[in-house]
Coordinates of C-alpha atoms in Angstrom, one line a residue:
M1 CA -39.4 -33.1 29.2
A2 CA -35.9 -33.7 30.3
S3 CA -34.0 -30.9 31.9
A4 CA -30.4 -29.9 31.5
L5 CA -27.9 -31.2 34.0
P6 CA -27.3 -28.8 36.9
N7 CA -24.3 -26.5 36.4
T8 CA -22.2 -28.1 39.2
S9 CA -18.4 -27.9 39.6
R10 CA -16.1 -30.0 37.5
T11 CA -13.0 -29.2 39.5
H12 CA -12.6 -32.9 40.6
L13 CA -11.7 -33.8 37.0
S14 CA -8.2 -33.8 35.7
G15 CA -7.7 -32.0 32.4
S16 CA -10.2 -29.6 30.7
A17 CA -13.9 -30.0 31.1
A18 CA -14.2 -30.7 27.4
D19 CA -11.8 -33.6 27.6
G20 CA -13.7 -35.2 30.5
E21 CA -17.3 -34.5 29.5
P22 CA -18.5 -38.1 29.0
Q23 CA -16.8 -39.1 32.3
W24 CA -18.1 -36.1 34.1
T25 CA -21.6 -36.8 32.8
A26 CA -21.4 -40.4 33.9
D27 CA -20.1 -39.4 37.4
Q28 CA -23.1 -37.1 37.9
L29 CA -25.7 -39.4 36.4
V30 CA -24.7 -42.4 38.7
R31 CA -24.4 -40.1 41.7
E32 CA -27.9 -38.8 41.2
L33 CA -29.6 -42.1 40.2
G34 CA -33.2 -42.0 41.3
S35 CA -33.5 -38.2 41.6
R36 CA -35.4 -37.7 38.3
P37 CA -35.8 -41.0 36.6
V38 CA -38.7 -40.4 34.2
E39 CA -39.8 -37.1 32.7
A40 CA -43.5 -35.9 32.7
M41 CA -45.7 -37.1 29.9
A42 CA -49.2 -36.2 28.6
Y43 CA -51.2 -39.4 29.3
A44 CA -50.2 -39.6 33.0
T45 CA -50.5 -35.9 33.6
A46 CA -54.0 -35.8 32.1
W47 CA -55.1 -38.5 34.6
A48 CA -53.6 -36.4 37.4
A49 CA -55.6 -33.4 36.2
R50 CA -58.8 -35.4 36.5
L51 CA -58.4 -35.9 40.2
A52 CA -60.4 -33.7 42.6
H53 CA -61.0 -33.5 46.3
P54 CA -64.6 -34.0 47.6
G55 CA -65.3 -30.3 47.3
G56 CA -64.2 -30.2 43.7
E57 CA -60.8 -28.6 44.2
P58 CA -58.2 -30.1 41.8
V59 CA -55.7 -32.4 43.6
F60 CA -53.0 -31.4 41.0
P61 CA -53.8 -27.9 39.8
A62 CA -50.4 -27.5 38.1
A63 CA -51.2 -30.4 35.8
F64 CA -53.6 -28.2 33.9
Q65 CA -50.9 -25.7 33.1
W66 CA -48.6 -28.6 32.0
L67 CA -51.3 -29.7 29.5
R68 CA -51.7 -26.2 28.2
D69 CA -48.0 -25.9 27.6
H70 CA -47.7 -29.2 25.9
Q71 CA -50.6 -29.3 23.4
H72 CA -49.3 -29.6 19.9
P73 CA -50.3 -27.2 17.1
D74 CA -52.7 -29.8 15.6
G75 CA -54.6 -30.0 18.8
S76 CA -53.2 -33.3 20.0
W77 CA -51.1 -34.3 23.1
G78 CA -48.4 -36.9 23.2
G79 CA -44.7 -37.3 22.4
T80 CA -42.7 -35.0 20.2
I81 CA -42.6 -37.6 17.4
A82 CA -46.2 -38.2 16.3
R83 CA -47.3 -41.8 16.6
P84 CA -51.0 -42.6 16.3
H85 CA -51.4 -44.8 19.3
D86 CA -49.7 -42.4 21.7
R87 CA -51.4 -39.3 20.3
L88 CA -54.9 -40.9 20.4
V89 CA -54.8 -42.1 24.1
S90 CA -52.9 -39.0 25.3
T91 CA -55.4 -36.6 23.5
L92 CA -58.5 -38.5 24.8
A93 CA -57.1 -38.4 28.3
A94 CA -56.4 -34.7 28.0
V95 CA -59.8 -33.7 26.7
L96 CA -61.5 -35.7 29.4
A97 CA -59.5 -33.8 32.0
L98 CA -60.2 -30.4 30.4
Q99 CA -64.0 -30.7 30.0
D100 CA -64.7 -29.2 33.4
A101 CA -61.4 -27.4 33.9
P102 CA -61.9 -23.9 35.5
H103 CA -59.6 -22.1 33.1
P104 CA -60.5 -19.6 30.4
W105 CA -58.2 -21.2 27.9
A106 CA -59.6 -24.8 28.4
P107 CA -62.6 -24.6 26.0
A108 CA -60.4 -23.8 23.0
A109 CA -57.9 -26.4 23.9
L110 CA -60.7 -29.0 24.4
H111 CA -62.2 -28.1 21.0
A112 CA -58.9 -28.6 19.2
G113 CA -58.3 -31.9 21.0
V114 CA -61.7 -33.2 20.1
A115 CA -61.2 -32.2 16.5
Y116 CA -57.9 -34.1 16.4
V117 CA -59.5 -37.3 17.9
Q118 CA -62.4 -37.1 15.4
G119 CA -60.1 -36.7 12.5
H120 CA -57.6 -39.4 13.6
R121 CA -59.9 -42.1 15.0
C122 CA -58.5 -44.7 12.6
G123 CA -54.9 -43.6 12.4
W124 CA -53.7 -46.4 14.7
R125 CA -54.7 -49.2 12.4
D126 CA -51.6 -50.9 11.0
A127 CA -49.4 -48.3 12.6
E128 CA -46.2 -49.2 14.5
G129 CA -45.6 -48.0 18.0
E130 CA -48.6 -49.5 19.8
T131 CA -48.6 -48.3 23.4
V132 CA -48.8 -50.4 26.5
G133 CA -52.4 -51.4 27.3
F134 CA -53.7 -49.6 24.2
E135 CA -56.3 -52.3 23.5
L136 CA -57.7 -51.6 27.0
V137 CA -57.0 -47.9 27.4
A138 CA -58.2 -46.6 24.1
A139 CA -61.5 -48.3 24.2
Q140 CA -62.2 -47.2 27.7
L141 CA -61.3 -43.5 27.0
T142 CA -63.4 -43.4 23.8
A143 CA -66.4 -44.9 25.7
Q144 CA -66.0 -42.2 28.4
A145 CA -65.6 -39.4 25.9
A146 CA -68.7 -40.6 24.0
A147 CA -70.7 -40.9 27.2
R148 CA -69.8 -37.2 27.9
G149 CA -70.9 -36.1 24.5
L150 CA -67.3 -35.1 23.5
I151 CA -67.1 -37.5 20.5
T152 CA -69.5 -39.6 18.5
G153 CA -69.1 -43.4 19.0
A154 CA -69.0 -44.2 15.3
G155 CA -65.7 -45.4 14.0
F156 CA -64.4 -46.7 17.4
E157 CA -66.1 -50.1 17.4
E158 CA -62.9 -51.9 16.6
L159 CA -61.3 -50.6 19.8
A160 CA -64.0 -52.2 21.8
A161 CA -63.4 -55.5 20.1
L162 CA -59.6 -55.2 20.9
R163 CA -60.5 -54.7 24.5
R164 CA -62.7 -57.8 24.6
D165 CA -60.0 -59.9 23.0
K166 CA -57.4 -58.7 25.5
L167 CA -59.5 -59.4 28.5
S168 CA -60.4 -62.9 27.2
R169 CA -56.8 -63.8 27.6
V170 CA -56.7 -63.2 31.3
P171 CA -59.7 -64.7 33.3
A172 CA -61.2 -62.2 35.8
D173 CA -60.5 -64.6 38.7
V174 CA -56.8 -64.4 37.9
L175 CA -57.0 -60.6 38.4
A176 CA -58.5 -61.2 41.8
R177 CA -56.1 -63.9 42.9
Q178 CA -52.7 -62.6 41.8
P179 CA -51.0 -59.6 40.4
T180 CA -50.7 -59.4 36.6
T181 CA -49.5 -56.7 34.2
L182 CA -53.1 -55.7 33.7
L183 CA -52.8 -53.9 37.0
Y184 CA -50.6 -51.4 35.2
S185 CA -53.7 -50.3 33.3
M186 CA -56.1 -50.5 36.2
E187 CA -57.7 -47.2 35.1
A188 CA -59.0 -49.2 32.1
L189 CA -60.5 -52.1 34.1
E190 CA -63.7 -50.4 35.0
G191 CA -66.6 -52.9 35.0
I192 CA -64.3 -55.9 35.1
L193 CA -63.7 -56.1 38.8
P194 CA -64.5 -53.7 41.7
A195 CA -61.5 -51.4 42.4
A196 CA -61.7 -52.5 46.1
T197 CA -60.9 -56.1 44.9
L198 CA -57.9 -55.0 42.9
A199 CA -56.8 -52.7 45.8
V200 CA -55.3 -55.7 47.6
H201 CA -52.5 -55.6 45.0
A202 CA -51.4 -52.1 45.9
G203 CA -47.7 -51.9 46.6
P204 CA -46.0 -50.9 49.9
N205 CA -45.5 -47.4 48.4
G206 CA -49.3 -47.0 48.0
S207 CA -49.2 -47.3 44.2
M208 CA -50.9 -49.7 41.8
A209 CA -48.0 -51.3 39.9
D210 CA -45.8 -48.1 40.2
N211 CA -48.1 -46.4 37.6
P212 CA -49.6 -42.9 38.3
P213 CA -52.7 -43.3 36.1
A214 CA -53.5 -46.7 37.6
T215 CA -52.9 -45.3 41.1
A216 CA -55.1 -42.3 40.2
A217 CA -57.9 -44.6 39.4
L218 CA -57.3 -46.4 42.7
W219 CA -57.4 -43.2 44.7
A220 CA -60.5 -41.9 42.9
V221 CA -62.4 -45.0 44.3
T222 CA -60.8 -45.7 47.6
A223 CA -59.4 -42.2 48.7
D224 CA -56.5 -44.2 50.2
P225 CA -54.0 -41.7 51.7
A226 CA -51.1 -43.9 50.7
A227 CA -52.2 -43.8 47.1
L228 CA -52.3 -40.0 47.2
A229 CA -48.9 -39.8 48.9
Y230 CA -47.5 -41.9 46.1
L231 CA -49.0 -39.6 43.5
R232 CA -47.5 -36.6 45.1
S233 CA -44.1 -38.3 45.2
A234 CA -44.4 -39.2 41.5
A235 CA -45.3 -35.6 40.6
A236 CA -42.3 -34.3 42.6
S237 CA -40.0 -36.7 40.8
T238 CA -40.6 -34.7 37.5
G239 CA -40.4 -31.3 39.1
G240 CA -43.9 -31.1 40.4
S241 CA -46.2 -30.1 37.5
G242 CA -46.5 -33.2 35.4
M243 CA -46.7 -37.0 36.0
P244 CA -44.3 -39.6 34.8
E245 CA -45.1 -42.8 32.9
T246 CA -43.9 -44.9 35.9
Y247 CA -42.3 -44.3 39.2
P248 CA -40.0 -45.5 40.7
I249 CA -37.8 -47.5 38.4
D250 CA -35.1 -48.3 40.9
V251 CA -34.1 -51.5 39.0
F252 CA -34.6 -50.5 35.4
E253 CA -32.8 -47.1 35.7
P254 CA -29.6 -48.2 37.5
A255 CA -29.4 -51.5 35.5
W256 CA -29.7 -49.9 32.1
T257 CA -27.5 -47.0 33.1
L258 CA -24.7 -49.1 34.5
Y259 CA -24.8 -51.5 31.6
V260 CA -24.3 -48.9 28.9
L261 CA -21.7 -47.0 30.9
H262 CA -19.7 -50.2 31.2
R263 CA -20.0 -50.7 27.4
G264 CA -18.6 -47.2 27.1
G265 CA -15.7 -47.9 29.4
L266 CA -17.0 -45.5 32.0
T267 CA -17.1 -46.3 35.7
T268 CA -17.7 -44.0 38.6
P269 CA -17.0 -43.8 42.3
D270 CA -20.7 -44.5 43.0
T271 CA -20.9 -47.5 40.6
P272 CA -20.0 -50.2 43.2
R273 CA -22.8 -49.3 45.7
H274 CA -25.4 -49.5 43.0
V275 CA -24.1 -52.8 41.6
Q276 CA -24.1 -54.2 45.2
R277 CA -27.7 -53.1 45.7
L278 CA -28.7 -55.0 42.5
A279 CA -26.7 -58.0 43.7
D280 CA -28.6 -57.9 47.0
L281 CA -31.9 -57.9 45.2
A282 CA -30.8 -60.7 42.9
R283 CA -30.0 -62.9 45.9
T284 CA -33.6 -62.9 47.1
A285 CA -35.2 -63.0 43.6
R286 CA -36.6 -66.5 43.2
Q287 CA -38.7 -65.7 40.1
G288 CA -36.7 -62.9 38.5
I289 CA -36.7 -59.2 38.9
G290 CA -39.1 -56.4 37.9
Q291 CA -38.6 -52.8 36.9
S292 CA -38.5 -51.7 40.5
S293 CA -37.9 -53.4 43.8
G294 CA -41.6 -53.2 44.6
F295 CA -43.0 -54.0 41.2
P296 CA -45.6 -56.8 41.5
V297 CA -44.7 -58.7 38.4
T298 CA -41.2 -59.9 37.3
D299 CA -40.0 -59.8 33.7
S300 CA -37.3 -61.4 31.6
D301 CA -35.9 -58.1 30.4
D302 CA -35.0 -56.6 33.8
T303 CA -33.9 -60.0 35.0
A304 CA -31.5 -60.5 32.2
M305 CA -30.2 -56.9 32.3
V306 CA -29.4 -57.2 36.0
A307 CA -27.7 -60.5 35.3
N308 CA -25.6 -58.8 32.6
V309 CA -24.6 -55.9 34.9
L310 CA -23.7 -58.3 37.8
H311 CA -21.5 -60.4 35.5
A312 CA -19.8 -57.3 34.0
H313 CA -18.9 -56.2 37.6
G314 CA -17.7 -59.6 38.8
H315 CA -20.8 -60.7 40.7
D316 CA -22.6 -64.1 40.5
D317 CA -25.3 -64.1 37.9
A318 CA -26.2 -67.8 38.1
P319 CA -29.5 -67.6 40.1
L320 CA -30.9 -65.0 37.7
L321 CA -30.0 -67.1 34.7
S322 CA -31.9 -70.0 36.1
S323 CA -35.0 -67.8 36.8
L324 CA -35.0 -66.8 33.1
L325 CA -36.2 -70.3 32.3
A326 CA -39.6 -69.4 33.7
F327 CA -40.2 -67.1 30.7
E328 CA -39.4 -69.7 28.1
T329 CA -41.9 -70.8 25.5
D330 CA -41.6 -73.3 22.6
T331 CA -40.3 -70.6 20.3
H332 CA -39.0 -67.6 22.3
F333 CA -38.9 -65.9 25.7
L334 CA -41.8 -63.9 27.1
G335 CA -41.2 -60.6 28.6
F336 CA -44.3 -60.9 30.9
P337 CA -46.9 -63.6 31.4
H338 CA -49.9 -63.2 29.1
E339 CA -47.9 -61.1 26.7
R340 CA -49.5 -60.5 23.3
G341 CA -46.3 -60.0 21.4
A342 CA -42.8 -61.0 22.2
A343 CA -40.1 -58.2 22.5
V344 CA -37.0 -58.4 20.4
S345 CA -35.0 -56.5 23.1
A346 CA -36.0 -58.9 25.9
N347 CA -35.0 -61.9 23.8
A348 CA -31.7 -60.3 22.9
R349 CA -31.0 -59.5 26.5
V350 CA -31.8 -63.1 27.5
L351 CA -29.6 -64.5 24.8
E352 CA -26.7 -62.2 25.9
A353 CA -27.1 -63.5 29.4
L354 CA -27.5 -67.2 28.7
A355 CA -24.8 -67.3 26.1
R356 CA -22.2 -67.0 29.0
R357 CA -23.2 -70.7 29.9
P358 CA -23.3 -72.3 26.4
H359 CA -23.1 -75.9 27.7
R360 CA -25.9 -75.4 30.3
F361 CA -28.3 -73.4 28.1
R362 CA -27.6 -74.6 24.6
T363 CA -31.3 -75.3 23.8
Q364 CA -32.4 -71.9 25.1
I365 CA -29.6 -70.1 23.3
T366 CA -30.5 -71.7 20.0
K367 CA -34.2 -70.9 20.5
A368 CA -33.5 -67.2 21.3
L369 CA -31.1 -66.8 18.4
S370 CA -33.6 -68.4 16.0
F371 CA -36.3 -66.0 17.2
L372 CA -34.1 -63.0 16.7
L373 CA -33.0 -64.0 13.2
D374 CA -36.7 -64.6 12.3
Q375 CA -37.5 -61.1 13.4
R376 CA -34.8 -59.5 11.4
R377 CA -36.0 -56.9 8.9
E378 CA -34.8 -56.3 5.3
A379 CA -31.1 -55.3 5.3
G380 CA -30.5 -56.5 8.8
W381 CA -32.3 -54.3 11.4
W382 CA -34.8 -54.9 14.1
S383 CA -37.8 -53.1 15.7
D384 CA -39.1 -53.5 19.2
K385 CA -42.3 -53.0 21.2
W386 CA -40.6 -51.0 24.0
H387 CA -38.9 -48.3 21.9
L388 CA -39.7 -46.5 18.7
S389 CA -36.3 -46.5 17.2
P390 CA -34.9 -49.4 15.2
Y391 CA -31.5 -48.4 16.4
Y392 CA -32.4 -49.3 19.9
A393 CA -33.6 -52.8 19.0
T394 CA -30.7 -53.3 16.6
A395 CA -28.2 -52.3 19.2
Q396 CA -29.6 -54.8 21.7
V397 CA -29.4 -57.6 19.1
A398 CA -25.8 -56.6 18.2
F399 CA -24.8 -56.9 21.9
A400 CA -26.3 -60.4 22.0
L401 CA -24.8 -61.6 18.7
E402 CA -21.3 -60.0 19.0
H403 CA -20.0 -63.2 20.6
T404 CA -22.8 -65.7 19.8
A405 CA -23.3 -65.3 16.1
P406 CA -21.2 -62.3 14.8
H407 CA -21.3 -63.7 11.2
E408 CA -25.1 -62.9 11.2
M409 CA -24.3 -59.1 11.5
D410 CA -22.9 -58.5 8.0
G411 CA -26.0 -56.8 6.7
T412 CA -26.6 -55.0 10.0
R413 CA -23.1 -53.4 10.0
Q414 CA -23.6 -52.2 6.4
W415 CA -27.1 -50.8 7.3
L416 CA -25.5 -48.9 10.2
L417 CA -22.6 -47.6 8.1
D418 CA -25.0 -46.4 5.5
G419 CA -27.4 -44.6 7.9
Q420 CA -25.2 -41.8 9.2
H421 CA -26.3 -38.3 8.3
A422 CA -23.9 -35.6 7.2
D423 CA -23.8 -34.0 10.6
G424 CA -22.7 -37.3 12.3
S425 CA -26.1 -38.3 13.6
W426 CA -28.4 -41.3 12.9
G427 CA -32.2 -41.6 13.2
T428 CA -35.5 -39.9 12.7
G429 CA -35.7 -36.8 10.5
A430 CA -32.4 -35.0 10.7
G431 CA -31.2 -37.4 13.4
L432 CA -31.6 -37.7 17.2
P433 CA -28.9 -38.0 19.9
E434 CA -30.3 -41.2 21.5
E435 CA -30.6 -43.0 18.2
T436 CA -27.1 -41.9 17.3
A437 CA -25.8 -43.3 20.5
Y438 CA -27.3 -46.7 19.8
A439 CA -25.9 -46.7 16.3
V440 CA -22.4 -46.0 17.7
L441 CA -22.7 -48.7 20.4
A442 CA -24.0 -51.2 17.8
L443 CA -21.2 -50.5 15.4
A444 CA -18.6 -50.9 18.1
A445 CA -20.1 -54.3 19.0
T446 CA -19.5 -55.5 15.4
E447 CA -15.7 -54.6 15.4
T448 CA -14.5 -57.8 17.0
H449 CA -15.6 -59.9 14.1
H450 CA -15.8 -57.3 11.3
G451 CA -12.8 -55.1 12.0
P452 CA -12.6 -51.4 12.8
V453 CA -15.1 -48.9 11.6
P454 CA -13.6 -46.0 9.6
P455 CA -12.4 -43.3 12.1
P456 CA -14.0 -40.4 10.2
L457 CA -17.4 -41.9 10.9
Y458 CA -16.6 -42.0 14.6
R459 CA -15.2 -38.4 14.5
R460 CA -18.5 -37.1 13.0
A461 CA -20.5 -39.0 15.6
H462 CA -18.3 -37.7 18.4
T463 CA -18.8 -34.1 17.3
Y464 CA -22.5 -34.6 17.2
L465 CA -22.9 -36.5 20.5
R466 CA -20.6 -34.1 22.4
Q467 CA -22.9 -31.2 21.4
H468 CA -25.9 -33.1 23.0
L469 CA -24.4 -34.4 26.2
T470 CA -26.2 -31.7 28.2
A471 CA -29.2 -31.0 25.9
P472 CA -32.2 -29.6 27.7
E473 CA -34.6 -32.3 26.4
F474 CA -34.9 -35.4 24.3
A475 CA -37.6 -36.8 22.1
E476 CA -39.8 -39.4 23.8
L477 CA -38.8 -42.7 22.2
W478 CA -39.7 -45.2 24.9
V479 CA -43.1 -46.9 24.8
G480 CA -45.3 -47.0 27.8
K481 CA -49.0 -46.2 27.9
G482 CA -47.8 -43.1 26.1
L483 CA -44.3 -42.2 24.8
Y484 CA -41.9 -41.1 27.5
T485 CA -38.2 -40.4 28.3
P486 CA -36.2 -42.2 31.1
A487 CA -33.8 -39.3 31.2
T488 CA -30.9 -40.8 33.0
V489 CA -30.9 -43.9 30.9
V490 CA -30.9 -41.8 27.7
R491 CA -28.1 -39.5 29.0
S492 CA -26.0 -42.4 30.0
T493 CA -26.4 -44.0 26.6
I494 CA -25.2 -40.8 24.9
A495 CA -22.3 -40.4 27.3
A496 CA -21.2 -44.0 26.7
A497 CA -21.4 -43.6 22.9
C498 CA -19.6 -40.3 23.1
A499 CA -16.7 -41.9 25.0
I500 CA -16.5 -44.7 22.5
A501 CA -16.6 -42.4 19.5
S502 CA -13.9 -40.2 21.1
R503 CA -11.5 -43.1 21.6
K504 CA -12.0 -44.7 18.3
A505 CA -11.9 -41.4 16.3
A506 CA -8.4 -40.9 17.6
S507 CA -7.2 -44.5 16.8

């Protein structure tokens, strides 16, 4: 879970602390980029708990206490907001870790977890929020749990069929020859290729695709000291007891952070050096950029976001724009090769980037725009594969359409105006800070074409957001192999929206 920002001095700010809170938050977040990029989550922590030295001693003993502290009352593990895919794989991973745990509380926790799995085995069907690699991971975990006698195999056959279908899309010889996104789910590739064959794709930091569970599977077979060193670093990045979804994210985290802060009119003394680092990476990126400088596979989302950040700060984005064409299909842009479903957010990001060169990329702009409009829901909102909230996806589309096709945002603007709760928030249940931030950013993006948003709406939003600038934790809304929180990205989004709401409430 995310932790509160440290109580450091604010004496460098002019005026009162309250007046400068968004700017102070931005200063600190950018200064401390990389220090705690992704909070601990259940799925990855369960895999850490499964690791043992040759004598049987747990490699990460603190992971068991983390699992004990984060089991939900219904027996499951996973994000704060219950989503079937996340809860199923997280709970399966946890019960497998606890079966032989040397703790007196483990049998009761295990029993409750197994009861949850047996009672929710079909909950994922037709549900939104499918987690990364679900079609591989869920089938593998259920097979392991059934082999250990924890669950009966009945009712899980459809998961096995999903796994076969996914693997049929990527020939096994491709896995041996070149890195693919399947490496991110290496723990679920048992029986496809020997781990030693896949080990050649391990990164310079010892990891398998910057993913702790995949690296745990690598270490379990190879005992590679570099893999173990990576896992210890990943655990340390969350505070030492739990594991993150992914680590590091030294492209994703600064790019998303700097982008939203720029939208909020917030810059910091440390901004230029982070922008320059992204510019240096871009100069050598012939086939795009991935979520980290060492990630084995590039993607259109990170590539486009870095291009947008570089452009915003006066750097050349032309090479990255050209590399985006490698992700183009007949109807849209892929996020990754062999992708099973295109991401709205990635296509929106690509559109925003390419729209700066309308004469050069006219065909691609039309294609991305058509795809986004085809994906529009009901009154004018969007959903996305990388985030649970429709406010996230809708905000990314609003950023792309504000100059490209602002007339298409009429219904979206009204949907946003109608969605605010009485306390100034938007989103799930009684509202969430991150979702509120995306709603504010999206509304602000509509103003150039649609005119000002009523100031009372911004005043309510500002009051709510200001109360959550230093909240101790945030709901896990981002979709990986489980649900997770990239804390700095979330906090920077809230700070940017708070700054916008403050200015516009006073206008």
